[in-house]
Amino acid sequence: MKKAIEVTKELGGGGYTFWGGPRGYQNLWNTDMKREVDHLAKFMHMAVDYAKEIGFTGQFYFEPKPKEPTKHQYDFDVANCVNFLRTYGLEKHVR
């Protein structure tokens, strides 16, 4: 992802979409959702900080994916994504 942000900046891209494959879980029995969502937020904060560090001024996007490719997704609809961004203070950096 770091290299992708660098290349996006170098090519003059106006935005970067967080889409990196499975963000989800198979069942709740072996899932600490709070911990996993905290980690996802930390990862996104790190990306925002790195973008500032290298001078990337484009917009970040978070793409809802309804139950694809895993059974249950953290980011399954727009309402869930918006609440995630607000909860973790990312709403000014990610749309």
PDB file of N, CA and C in Angstrom:
ATOM      1  N   MET A   1       0.816  -1.165   0.000  1.00  0.00           N
ATOM      2  CA  MET A   1       0.000   0.000   0.000  1.00  0.00           C
ATOM      3  C   MET A   1       0.873   1.246   0.000  1.00  0.00           C
ATOM      4  N   LYS A   2       1.970   1.219   0.700  1.00  0.00           N
ATOM      5  CA  LYS A   2       2.878   2.361   0.744  1.00  0.00           C
ATOM      6  C   LYS A   2       3.340   2.719  -0.666  1.00  0.00           C
ATOM      7  N   LYS A   3       3.770   1.712  -1.402  1.00  0.00           N
ATOM      8  CA  LYS A   3       4.246   1.934  -2.774  1.00  0.00           C
ATOM      9  C   LYS A   3       3.113   2.439  -3.663  1.00  0.00           C
ATOM     10  N   ALA A   4       1.911   1.934  -3.457  1.00  0.00           N
ATOM     11  CA  ALA A   4       0.766   2.358  -4.271  1.00  0.00           C
ATOM     12  C   ALA A   4       0.464   3.847  -4.053  1.00  0.00           C
ATOM     13  N   ILE A   5       0.572   4.323  -2.818  1.00  0.00           N
ATOM     14  CA  ILE A   5       0.359   5.748  -2.551  1.00  0.00           C
ATOM     15  C   ILE A   5       1.461   6.562  -3.219  1.00  0.00           C
ATOM     16  N   GLU A   6       2.702   6.073  -3.142  1.00  0.00           N
ATOM     17  CA  GLU A   6       3.817   6.765  -3.793  1.00  0.00           C
ATOM     18  C   GLU A   6       3.593   6.869  -5.303  1.00  0.00           C
ATOM     19  N   VAL A   7       3.197   5.779  -5.919  1.00  0.00           N
ATOM     20  CA  VAL A   7       2.966   5.765  -7.369  1.00  0.00           C
ATOM     21  C   VAL A   7       1.781   6.657  -7.736  1.00  0.00           C
ATOM     22  N   THR A   8       0.731   6.616  -6.937  1.00  0.00           N
ATOM     23  CA  THR A   8      -0.421   7.483  -7.183  1.00  0.00           C
ATOM     24  C   THR A   8       0.005   8.946  -7.166  1.00  0.00           C
ATOM     25  N   LYS A   9       0.827   9.314  -6.205  1.00  0.00           N
ATOM     26  CA  LYS A   9       1.334  10.690  -6.124  1.00  0.00           C
ATOM     27  C   LYS A   9       2.191  11.013  -7.347  1.00  0.00           C
ATOM     28  N   GLU A  10       3.102  10.115  -7.681  1.00  0.00           N
ATOM     29  CA  GLU A  10       4.010  10.336  -8.808  1.00  0.00           C
ATOM     30  C   GLU A  10       3.261  10.507 -10.133  1.00  0.00           C
ATOM     31  N   LEU A  11       2.176   9.771 -10.292  1.00  0.00           N
ATOM     32  CA  LEU A  11       1.387   9.852 -11.526  1.00  0.00           C
ATOM     33  C   LEU A  11       0.362  10.978 -11.502  1.00  0.00           C
ATOM     34  N   GLY A  12       0.306  11.706 -10.396  1.00  0.00           N
ATOM     35  CA  GLY A  12      -0.634  12.822 -10.293  1.00  0.00           C
ATOM     36  C   GLY A  12      -2.054  12.399 -10.008  1.00  0.00           C
ATOM     37  N   GLY A  13      -2.215  11.221  -9.400  1.00  0.00           N
ATOM     38  CA  GLY A  13      -3.551  10.722  -9.075  1.00  0.00           C
ATOM     39  C   GLY A  13      -4.238  11.592  -8.037  1.00  0.00           C
ATOM     40  N   GLY A  14      -5.544  11.696  -8.165  1.00  0.00           N
ATOM     41  CA  GLY A  14      -6.308  12.531  -7.253  1.00  0.00           C
ATOM     42  C   GLY A  14      -6.871  11.799  -6.065  1.00  0.00           C
ATOM     43  N   GLY A  15      -6.691  10.481  -6.009  1.00  0.00           N
ATOM     44  CA  GLY A  15      -7.254   9.738  -4.896  1.00  0.00           C
ATOM     45  C   GLY A  15      -6.712   8.332  -4.808  1.00  0.00           C
ATOM     46  N   TYR A  16      -6.906   7.732  -3.646  1.00  0.00           N
ATOM     47  CA  TYR A  16      -6.487   6.360  -3.392  1.00  0.00           C
ATOM     48  C   TYR A  16      -7.612   5.638  -2.666  1.00  0.00           C
ATOM     49  N   THR A  17      -8.020   4.491  -3.191  1.00  0.00           N
ATOM     50  CA  THR A  17      -9.094   3.707  -2.583  1.00  0.00           C
ATOM     51  C   THR A  17      -8.515   2.571  -1.757  1.00  0.00           C
ATOM     52  N   PHE A  18      -8.948   2.484  -0.504  1.00  0.00           N
ATOM     53  CA  PHE A  18      -8.561   1.360   0.339  1.00  0.00           C
ATOM     54  C   PHE A  18      -9.360   0.146  -0.118  1.00  0.00           C
ATOM     55  N   TRP A  19      -8.719  -0.703  -0.879  1.00  0.00           N
ATOM     56  CA  TRP A  19      -9.309  -1.956  -1.291  1.00  0.00           C
ATOM     57  C   TRP A  19      -8.177  -2.944  -1.329  1.00  0.00           C
ATOM     58  N   GLY A  20      -8.155  -3.819  -0.364  1.00  0.00           N
ATOM     59  CA  GLY A  20      -7.012  -4.713  -0.279  1.00  0.00           C
ATOM     60  C   GLY A  20      -7.385  -6.145  -0.051  1.00  0.00           C
ATOM     61  N   GLY A  21      -8.526  -6.555  -0.540  1.00  0.00           N
ATOM     62  CA  GLY A  21      -8.915  -7.934  -0.343  1.00  0.00           C
ATOM     63  C   GLY A  21      -9.800  -8.100   0.866  1.00  0.00           C
ATOM     64  N   PRO A  22      -9.720  -9.262   1.522  1.00  0.00           N
ATOM     65  CA  PRO A  22     -10.683  -9.578   2.575  1.00  0.00           C
ATOM     66  C   PRO A  22     -10.501  -8.725   3.830  1.00  0.00           C
ATOM     67  N   ARG A  23     -11.563  -8.032   4.197  1.00  0.00           N
ATOM     68  CA  ARG A  23     -11.630  -7.352   5.480  1.00  0.00           C
ATOM     69  C   ARG A  23     -12.896  -7.887   6.122  1.00  0.00           C
ATOM     70  N   GLY A  24     -12.748  -8.975   6.813  1.00  0.00           N
ATOM     71  CA  GLY A  24     -13.934  -9.578   7.383  1.00  0.00           C
ATOM     72  C   GLY A  24     -13.604 -10.790   8.227  1.00  0.00           C
ATOM     73  N   TYR A  25     -14.618 -11.598   8.477  1.00  0.00           N
ATOM     74  CA  TYR A  25     -14.479 -12.730   9.367  1.00  0.00           C
ATOM     75  C   TYR A  25     -15.455 -13.824   8.948  1.00  0.00           C
ATOM     76  N   GLN A  26     -15.157 -15.045   9.326  1.00  0.00           N
ATOM     77  CA  GLN A  26     -16.010 -16.185   8.997  1.00  0.00           C
ATOM     78  C   GLN A  26     -17.107 -16.380  10.035  1.00  0.00           C
ATOM     79  N   ASN A  27     -16.771 -16.162  11.300  1.00  0.00           N
ATOM     80  CA  ASN A  27     -17.770 -16.296  12.369  1.00  0.00           C
ATOM     81  C   ASN A  27     -17.298 -15.510  13.584  1.00  0.00           C
ATOM     82  N   LEU A  28     -18.168 -15.352  14.538  1.00  0.00           N
ATOM     83  CA  LEU A  28     -17.833 -14.580  15.734  1.00  0.00           C
ATOM     84  C   LEU A  28     -17.094 -15.388  16.798  1.00  0.00           C
ATOM     85  N   TRP A  29     -17.058 -16.696  16.657  1.00  0.00           N
ATOM     86  CA  TRP A  29     -16.451 -17.529  17.687  1.00  0.00           C
ATOM     87  C   TRP A  29     -14.966 -17.259  17.857  1.00  0.00           C
ATOM     88  N   ASN A  30     -14.285 -16.980  16.775  1.00  0.00           N
ATOM     89  CA  ASN A  30     -12.838 -16.764  16.866  1.00  0.00           C
ATOM     90  C   ASN A  30     -12.451 -15.349  16.441  1.00  0.00           C
ATOM     91  N   THR A  31     -13.360 -14.395  16.618  1.00  0.00           N
ATOM     92  CA  THR A  31     -13.116 -13.039  16.139  1.00  0.00           C
ATOM     93  C   THR A  31     -13.245 -12.032  17.276  1.00  0.00           C
ATOM     94  N   ASP A  32     -12.200 -11.251  17.472  1.00  0.00           N
ATOM     95  CA  ASP A  32     -12.238 -10.124  18.397  1.00  0.00           C
ATOM     96  C   ASP A  32     -12.455  -8.887  17.524  1.00  0.00           C
ATOM     97  N   MET A  33     -13.714  -8.578  17.253  1.00  0.00           N
ATOM     98  CA  MET A  33     -14.027  -7.516  16.290  1.00  0.00           C
ATOM     99  C   MET A  33     -13.478  -6.161  16.720  1.00  0.00           C
ATOM    100  N   LYS A  34     -13.557  -5.835  17.985  1.00  0.00           N
ATOM    101  CA  LYS A  34     -13.038  -4.547  18.468  1.00  0.00           C
ATOM    102  C   LYS A  34     -11.556  -4.421  18.143  1.00  0.00           C
ATOM    103  N   ARG A  35     -10.810  -5.461  18.438  1.00  0.00           N
ATOM    104  CA  ARG A  35      -9.368  -5.458  18.172  1.00  0.00           C
ATOM    105  C   ARG A  35      -9.086  -5.333  16.678  1.00  0.00           C
ATOM    106  N   GLU A  36      -9.804  -6.074  15.870  1.00  0.00           N
ATOM    107  CA  GLU A  36      -9.562  -6.051  14.437  1.00  0.00           C
ATOM    108  C   GLU A  36      -9.930  -4.708  13.810  1.00  0.00           C
ATOM    109  N   VAL A  37     -11.040  -4.122  14.243  1.00  0.00           N
ATOM    110  CA  VAL A  37     -11.443  -2.816  13.715  1.00  0.00           C
ATOM    111  C   VAL A  37     -10.475  -1.737  14.211  1.00  0.00           C
ATOM    112  N   ASP A  38      -9.989  -1.863  15.449  1.00  0.00           N
ATOM    113  CA  ASP A  38      -8.963  -0.941  15.946  1.00  0.00           C
ATOM    114  C   ASP A  38      -7.712  -1.000  15.065  1.00  0.00           C
ATOM    115  N   HIS A  39      -7.325  -2.207  14.679  1.00  0.00           N
ATOM    116  CA  HIS A  39      -6.147  -2.375  13.825  1.00  0.00           C
ATOM    117  C   HIS A  39      -6.376  -1.763  12.440  1.00  0.00           C
ATOM    118  N   LEU A  40      -7.555  -1.947  11.890  1.00  0.00           N
ATOM    119  CA  LEU A  40      -7.875  -1.354  10.588  1.00  0.00           C
ATOM    120  C   LEU A  40      -7.797   0.170  10.671  1.00  0.00           C
ATOM    121  N   ALA A  41      -8.312   0.752  11.737  1.00  0.00           N
ATOM    122  CA  ALA A  41      -8.257   2.205  11.917  1.00  0.00           C
ATOM    123  C   ALA A  41      -6.808   2.674  12.050  1.00  0.00           C
ATOM    124  N   LYS A  42      -6.001   1.957  12.804  1.00  0.00           N
ATOM    125  CA  LYS A  42      -4.587   2.314  12.956  1.00  0.00           C
ATOM    126  C   LYS A  42      -3.891   2.276  11.606  1.00  0.00           C
ATOM    127  N   PHE A  43      -4.163   1.254  10.829  1.00  0.00           N
ATOM    128  CA  PHE A  43      -3.584   1.125   9.488  1.00  0.00           C
ATOM    129  C   PHE A  43      -3.963   2.329   8.620  1.00  0.00           C
ATOM    130  N   MET A  44      -5.228   2.729   8.657  1.00  0.00           N
ATOM    131  CA  MET A  44      -5.668   3.858   7.849  1.00  0.00           C
ATOM    132  C   MET A  44      -5.041   5.168   8.333  1.00  0.00           C
ATOM    133  N   HIS A  45      -4.898   5.329   9.647  1.00  0.00           N
ATOM    134  CA  HIS A  45      -4.223   6.517  10.186  1.00  0.00           C
ATOM    135  C   HIS A  45      -2.763   6.551   9.732  1.00  0.00           C
ATOM    136  N   MET A  46      -2.123   5.396   9.699  1.00  0.00           N
ATOM    137  CA  MET A  46      -0.735   5.335   9.239  1.00  0.00           C
ATOM    138  C   MET A  46      -0.636   5.747   7.768  1.00  0.00           C
ATOM    139  N   ALA A  47      -1.594   5.326   6.961  1.00  0.00           N
ATOM    140  CA  ALA A  47      -1.597   5.697   5.544  1.00  0.00           C
ATOM    141  C   ALA A  47      -1.785   7.205   5.379  1.00  0.00           C
ATOM    142  N   VAL A  48      -2.694   7.780   6.140  1.00  0.00           N
ATOM    143  CA  VAL A  48      -2.932   9.230   6.090  1.00  0.00           C
ATOM    144  C   VAL A  48      -1.667   9.976   6.509  1.00  0.00           C
ATOM    145  N   ASP A  49      -1.025   9.524   7.575  1.00  0.00           N
ATOM    146  CA  ASP A  49       0.205  10.169   8.041  1.00  0.00           C
ATOM    147  C   ASP A  49       1.314  10.066   6.994  1.00  0.00           C
ATOM    148  N   TYR A  50       1.441   8.901   6.369  1.00  0.00           N
ATOM    149  CA  TYR A  50       2.477   8.723   5.341  1.00  0.00           C
ATOM    150  C   TYR A  50       2.197   9.610   4.132  1.00  0.00           C
ATOM    151  N   ALA A  51       0.938   9.708   3.738  1.00  0.00           N
ATOM    152  CA  ALA A  51       0.572  10.564   2.605  1.00  0.00           C
ATOM    153  C   ALA A  51       0.984  12.009   2.876  1.00  0.00           C
ATOM    154  N   LYS A  52       0.738  12.476   4.088  1.00  0.00           N
ATOM    155  CA  LYS A  52       1.150  13.842   4.457  1.00  0.00           C
ATOM    156  C   LYS A  52       2.674  13.973   4.394  1.00  0.00           C
ATOM    157  N   GLU A  53       3.362  12.954   4.882  1.00  0.00           N
ATOM    158  CA  GLU A  53       4.825  12.958   4.913  1.00  0.00           C
ATOM    159  C   GLU A  53       5.428  13.099   3.520  1.00  0.00           C
ATOM    160  N   ILE A  54       4.832  12.434   2.523  1.00  0.00           N
ATOM    161  CA  ILE A  54       5.397  12.491   1.170  1.00  0.00           C
ATOM    162  C   ILE A  54       4.747  13.571   0.308  1.00  0.00           C
ATOM    163  N   GLY A  55       3.786  14.294   0.861  1.00  0.00           N
ATOM    164  CA  GLY A  55       3.160  15.389   0.120  1.00  0.00           C
ATOM    165  C   GLY A  55       2.027  14.984  -0.790  1.00  0.00           C
ATOM    166  N   PHE A  56       1.444  13.817  -0.562  1.00  0.00           N
ATOM    167  CA  PHE A  56       0.276  13.400  -1.340  1.00  0.00           C
ATOM    168  C   PHE A  56      -0.941  14.145  -0.812  1.00  0.00           C
ATOM    169  N   THR A  57      -1.592  14.898  -1.683  1.00  0.00           N
ATOM    170  CA  THR A  57      -2.738  15.711  -1.254  1.00  0.00           C
ATOM    171  C   THR A  57      -4.068  15.161  -1.776  1.00  0.00           C
ATOM    172  N   GLY A  58      -4.036  14.000  -2.407  1.00  0.00           N
ATOM    173  CA  GLY A  58      -5.263  13.408  -2.928  1.00  0.00           C
ATOM    174  C   GLY A  58      -6.180  12.914  -1.822  1.00  0.00           C
ATOM    175  N   GLN A  59      -7.356  12.540  -2.226  1.00  0.00           N
ATOM    176  CA  GLN A  59      -8.386  12.056  -1.310  1.00  0.00           C
ATOM    177  C   GLN A  59      -8.251  10.543  -1.117  1.00  0.00           C
ATOM    178  N   PHE A  60      -8.514  10.063   0.096  1.00  0.00           N
ATOM    179  CA  PHE A  60      -8.602   8.639   0.353  1.00  0.00           C
ATOM    180  C   PHE A  60     -10.073   8.229   0.319  1.00  0.00           C
ATOM    181  N   TYR A  61     -10.318   7.013  -0.171  1.00  0.00           N
ATOM    182  CA  TYR A  61     -11.670   6.474  -0.252  1.00  0.00           C
ATOM    183  C   TYR A  61     -11.701   5.099   0.410  1.00  0.00           C
ATOM    184  N   PHE A  62     -12.852   4.776   0.984  1.00  0.00           N
ATOM    185  CA  PHE A  62     -13.076   3.490   1.647  1.00  0.00           C
ATOM    186  C   PHE A  62     -14.270   2.869   0.944  1.00  0.00           C
ATOM    187  N   GLU A  63     -14.081   1.720   0.314  1.00  0.00           N
ATOM    188  CA  GLU A  63     -15.112   1.120  -0.527  1.00  0.00           C
ATOM    189  C   GLU A  63     -15.895   0.034   0.212  1.00  0.00           C
ATOM    190  N   PRO A  64     -17.192   0.257   0.420  1.00  0.00           N
ATOM    191  CA  PRO A  64     -18.006  -0.830   0.992  1.00  0.00           C
ATOM    192  C   PRO A  64     -18.089  -2.002   0.022  1.00  0.00           C
ATOM    193  N   LYS A  65     -18.020  -3.208   0.574  1.00  0.00           N
ATOM    194  CA  LYS A  65     -18.111  -4.413  -0.255  1.00  0.00           C
ATOM    195  C   LYS A  65     -19.058  -5.392   0.424  1.00  0.00           C
ATOM    196  N   PRO A  66     -20.286  -5.473  -0.021  1.00  0.00           N
ATOM    197  CA  PRO A  66     -21.248  -6.353   0.657  1.00  0.00           C
ATOM    198  C   PRO A  66     -20.896  -7.841   0.545  1.00  0.00           C
ATOM    199  N   LYS A  67     -20.386  -8.361   1.649  1.00  0.00           N
ATOM    200  CA  LYS A  67     -20.095  -9.801   1.782  1.00  0.00           C
ATOM    201  C   LYS A  67     -19.199 -10.336   0.668  1.00  0.00           C
ATOM    202  N   GLU A  68     -18.205  -9.579   0.335  1.00  0.00           N
ATOM    203  CA  GLU A  68     -17.289 -10.006  -0.719  1.00  0.00           C
ATOM    204  C   GLU A  68     -15.878  -9.651  -0.308  1.00  0.00           C
ATOM    205  N   PRO A  69     -14.917 -10.471  -0.302  1.00  0.00           N
ATOM    206  CA  PRO A  69     -14.923 -11.878  -0.677  1.00  0.00           C
ATOM    207  C   PRO A  69     -15.124 -12.824   0.502  1.00  0.00           C
ATOM    208  N   THR A  70     -15.172 -12.316   1.746  1.00  0.00           N
ATOM    209  CA  THR A  70     -15.423 -13.219   2.869  1.00  0.00           C
ATOM    210  C   THR A  70     -16.906 -13.185   3.245  1.00  0.00           C
ATOM    211  N   LYS A  71     -17.289 -14.068   4.124  1.00  0.00           N
ATOM    212  CA  LYS A  71     -18.700 -14.192   4.471  1.00  0.00           C
ATOM    213  C   LYS A  71     -19.268 -12.931   5.123  1.00  0.00           C
ATOM    214  N   HIS A  72     -18.559 -12.365   6.109  1.00  0.00           N
ATOM    215  CA  HIS A  72     -19.011 -11.161   6.812  1.00  0.00           C
ATOM    216  C   HIS A  72     -17.941 -10.084   6.668  1.00  0.00           C
ATOM    217  N   GLN A  73     -18.331  -8.899   6.276  1.00  0.00           N
ATOM    218  CA  GLN A  73     -17.392  -7.796   6.090  1.00  0.00           C
ATOM    219  C   GLN A  73     -17.591  -6.737   7.159  1.00  0.00           C
ATOM    220  N   TYR A  74     -16.513  -6.080   7.547  1.00  0.00           N
ATOM    221  CA  TYR A  74     -16.611  -4.938   8.452  1.00  0.00           C
ATOM    222  C   TYR A  74     -17.195  -3.744   7.712  1.00  0.00           C
ATOM    223  N   ASP A  75     -16.919  -3.673   6.419  1.00  0.00           N
ATOM    224  CA  ASP A  75     -17.282  -2.517   5.595  1.00  0.00           C
ATOM    225  C   ASP A  75     -18.369  -2.882   4.587  1.00  0.00           C
ATOM    226  N   PHE A  76     -19.473  -3.467   5.085  1.00  0.00           N
ATOM    227  CA  PHE A  76     -20.469  -4.030   4.180  1.00  0.00           C
ATOM    228  C   PHE A  76     -21.446  -3.022   3.603  1.00  0.00           C
ATOM    229  N   ASP A  77     -21.570  -1.834   4.192  1.00  0.00           N
ATOM    230  CA  ASP A  77     -22.458  -0.820   3.611  1.00  0.00           C
ATOM    231  C   ASP A  77     -21.953   0.579   3.971  1.00  0.00           C
ATOM    232  N   VAL A  78     -22.543   1.571   3.355  1.00  0.00           N
ATOM    233  CA  VAL A  78     -22.104   2.949   3.540  1.00  0.00           C
ATOM    234  C   VAL A  78     -22.275   3.405   4.988  1.00  0.00           C
ATOM    235  N   ALA A  79     -23.387   3.084   5.610  1.00  0.00           N
ATOM    236  CA  ALA A  79     -23.627   3.508   6.991  1.00  0.00           C
ATOM    237  C   ALA A  79     -22.548   2.954   7.921  1.00  0.00           C
ATOM    238  N   ASN A  80     -22.198   1.701   7.744  1.00  0.00           N
ATOM    239  CA  ASN A  80     -21.164   1.083   8.563  1.00  0.00           C
ATOM    240  C   ASN A  80     -19.823   1.785   8.354  1.00  0.00           C
ATOM    241  N   CYS A  81     -19.480   2.090   7.103  1.00  0.00           N
ATOM    242  CA  CYS A  81     -18.216   2.769   6.800  1.00  0.00           C
ATOM    243  C   CYS A  81     -18.182   4.172   7.397  1.00  0.00           C
ATOM    244  N   VAL A  82     -19.274   4.917   7.243  1.00  0.00           N
ATOM    245  CA  VAL A  82     -19.321   6.281   7.771  1.00  0.00           C
ATOM    246  C   VAL A  82     -19.170   6.268   9.291  1.00  0.00           C
ATOM    247  N   ASN A  83     -19.845   5.358   9.956  1.00  0.00           N
ATOM    248  CA  ASN A  83     -19.729   5.281  11.411  1.00  0.00           C
ATOM    249  C   ASN A  83     -18.326   4.864  11.844  1.00  0.00           C
ATOM    250  N   PHE A  84     -17.701   3.956  11.101  1.00  0.00           N
ATOM    251  CA  PHE A  84     -16.312   3.576  11.381  1.00  0.00           C
ATOM    252  C   PHE A  84     -15.403   4.804  11.276  1.00  0.00           C
ATOM    253  N   LEU A  85     -15.538   5.555  10.184  1.00  0.00           N
ATOM    254  CA  LEU A  85     -14.690   6.734   9.972  1.00  0.00           C
ATOM    255  C   LEU A  85     -14.893   7.773  11.077  1.00  0.00           C
ATOM    256  N   ARG A  86     -16.129   8.001  11.471  1.00  0.00           N
ATOM    257  CA  ARG A  86     -16.425   8.966  12.547  1.00  0.00           C
ATOM    258  C   ARG A  86     -15.869   8.491  13.885  1.00  0.00           C
ATOM    259  N   THR A  87     -16.060   7.230  14.190  1.00  0.00           N
ATOM    260  CA  THR A  87     -15.604   6.675  15.463  1.00  0.00           C
ATOM    261  C   THR A  87     -14.098   6.814  15.632  1.00  0.00           C
ATOM    262  N   TYR A  88     -13.350   6.639  14.540  1.00  0.00           N
ATOM    263  CA  TYR A  88     -11.894   6.652  14.616  1.00  0.00           C
ATOM    264  C   TYR A  88     -11.263   7.959  14.122  1.00  0.00           C
ATOM    265  N   GLY A  89     -12.069   9.006  13.957  1.00  0.00           N
ATOM    266  CA  GLY A  89     -11.538  10.308  13.591  1.00  0.00           C
ATOM    267  C   GLY A  89     -10.926  10.375  12.205  1.00  0.00           C
ATOM    268  N   LEU A  90     -11.439   9.585  11.292  1.00  0.00           N
ATOM    269  CA  LEU A  90     -10.914   9.541   9.931  1.00  0.00           C
ATOM    270  C   LEU A  90     -11.800  10.265   8.917  1.00  0.00           C
ATOM    271  N   GLU A  91     -12.921  10.814   9.370  1.00  0.00           N
ATOM    272  CA  GLU A  91     -13.910  11.368   8.430  1.00  0.00           C
ATOM    273  C   GLU A  91     -13.386  12.552   7.618  1.00  0.00           C
ATOM    274  N   LYS A  92     -12.368  13.246   8.096  1.00  0.00           N
ATOM    275  CA  LYS A  92     -11.800  14.366   7.337  1.00  0.00           C
ATOM    276  C   LYS A  92     -10.794  13.902   6.284  1.00  0.00           C
ATOM    277  N   HIS A  93     -10.350  12.664   6.396  1.00  0.00           N
ATOM    278  CA  HIS A  93      -9.295  12.161   5.515  1.00  0.00           C
ATOM    279  C   HIS A  93      -9.767  11.100   4.533  1.00  0.00           C
ATOM    280  N   VAL A  94     -10.832  10.400   4.884  1.00  0.00           N
ATOM    281  CA  VAL A  94     -11.303   9.275   4.074  1.00  0.00           C
ATOM    282  C   VAL A  94     -12.790   9.469   3.786  1.00  0.00           C
ATOM    283  N   ARG A  95     -13.167   9.218   2.566  1.00  0.00           N
ATOM    284  CA  ARG A  95     -14.572   9.340   2.164  1.00  0.00           C
ATOM    285  C   ARG A  95     -15.091   7.988   1.702  1.00  0.00           C
TER     286      ARG A  95
END
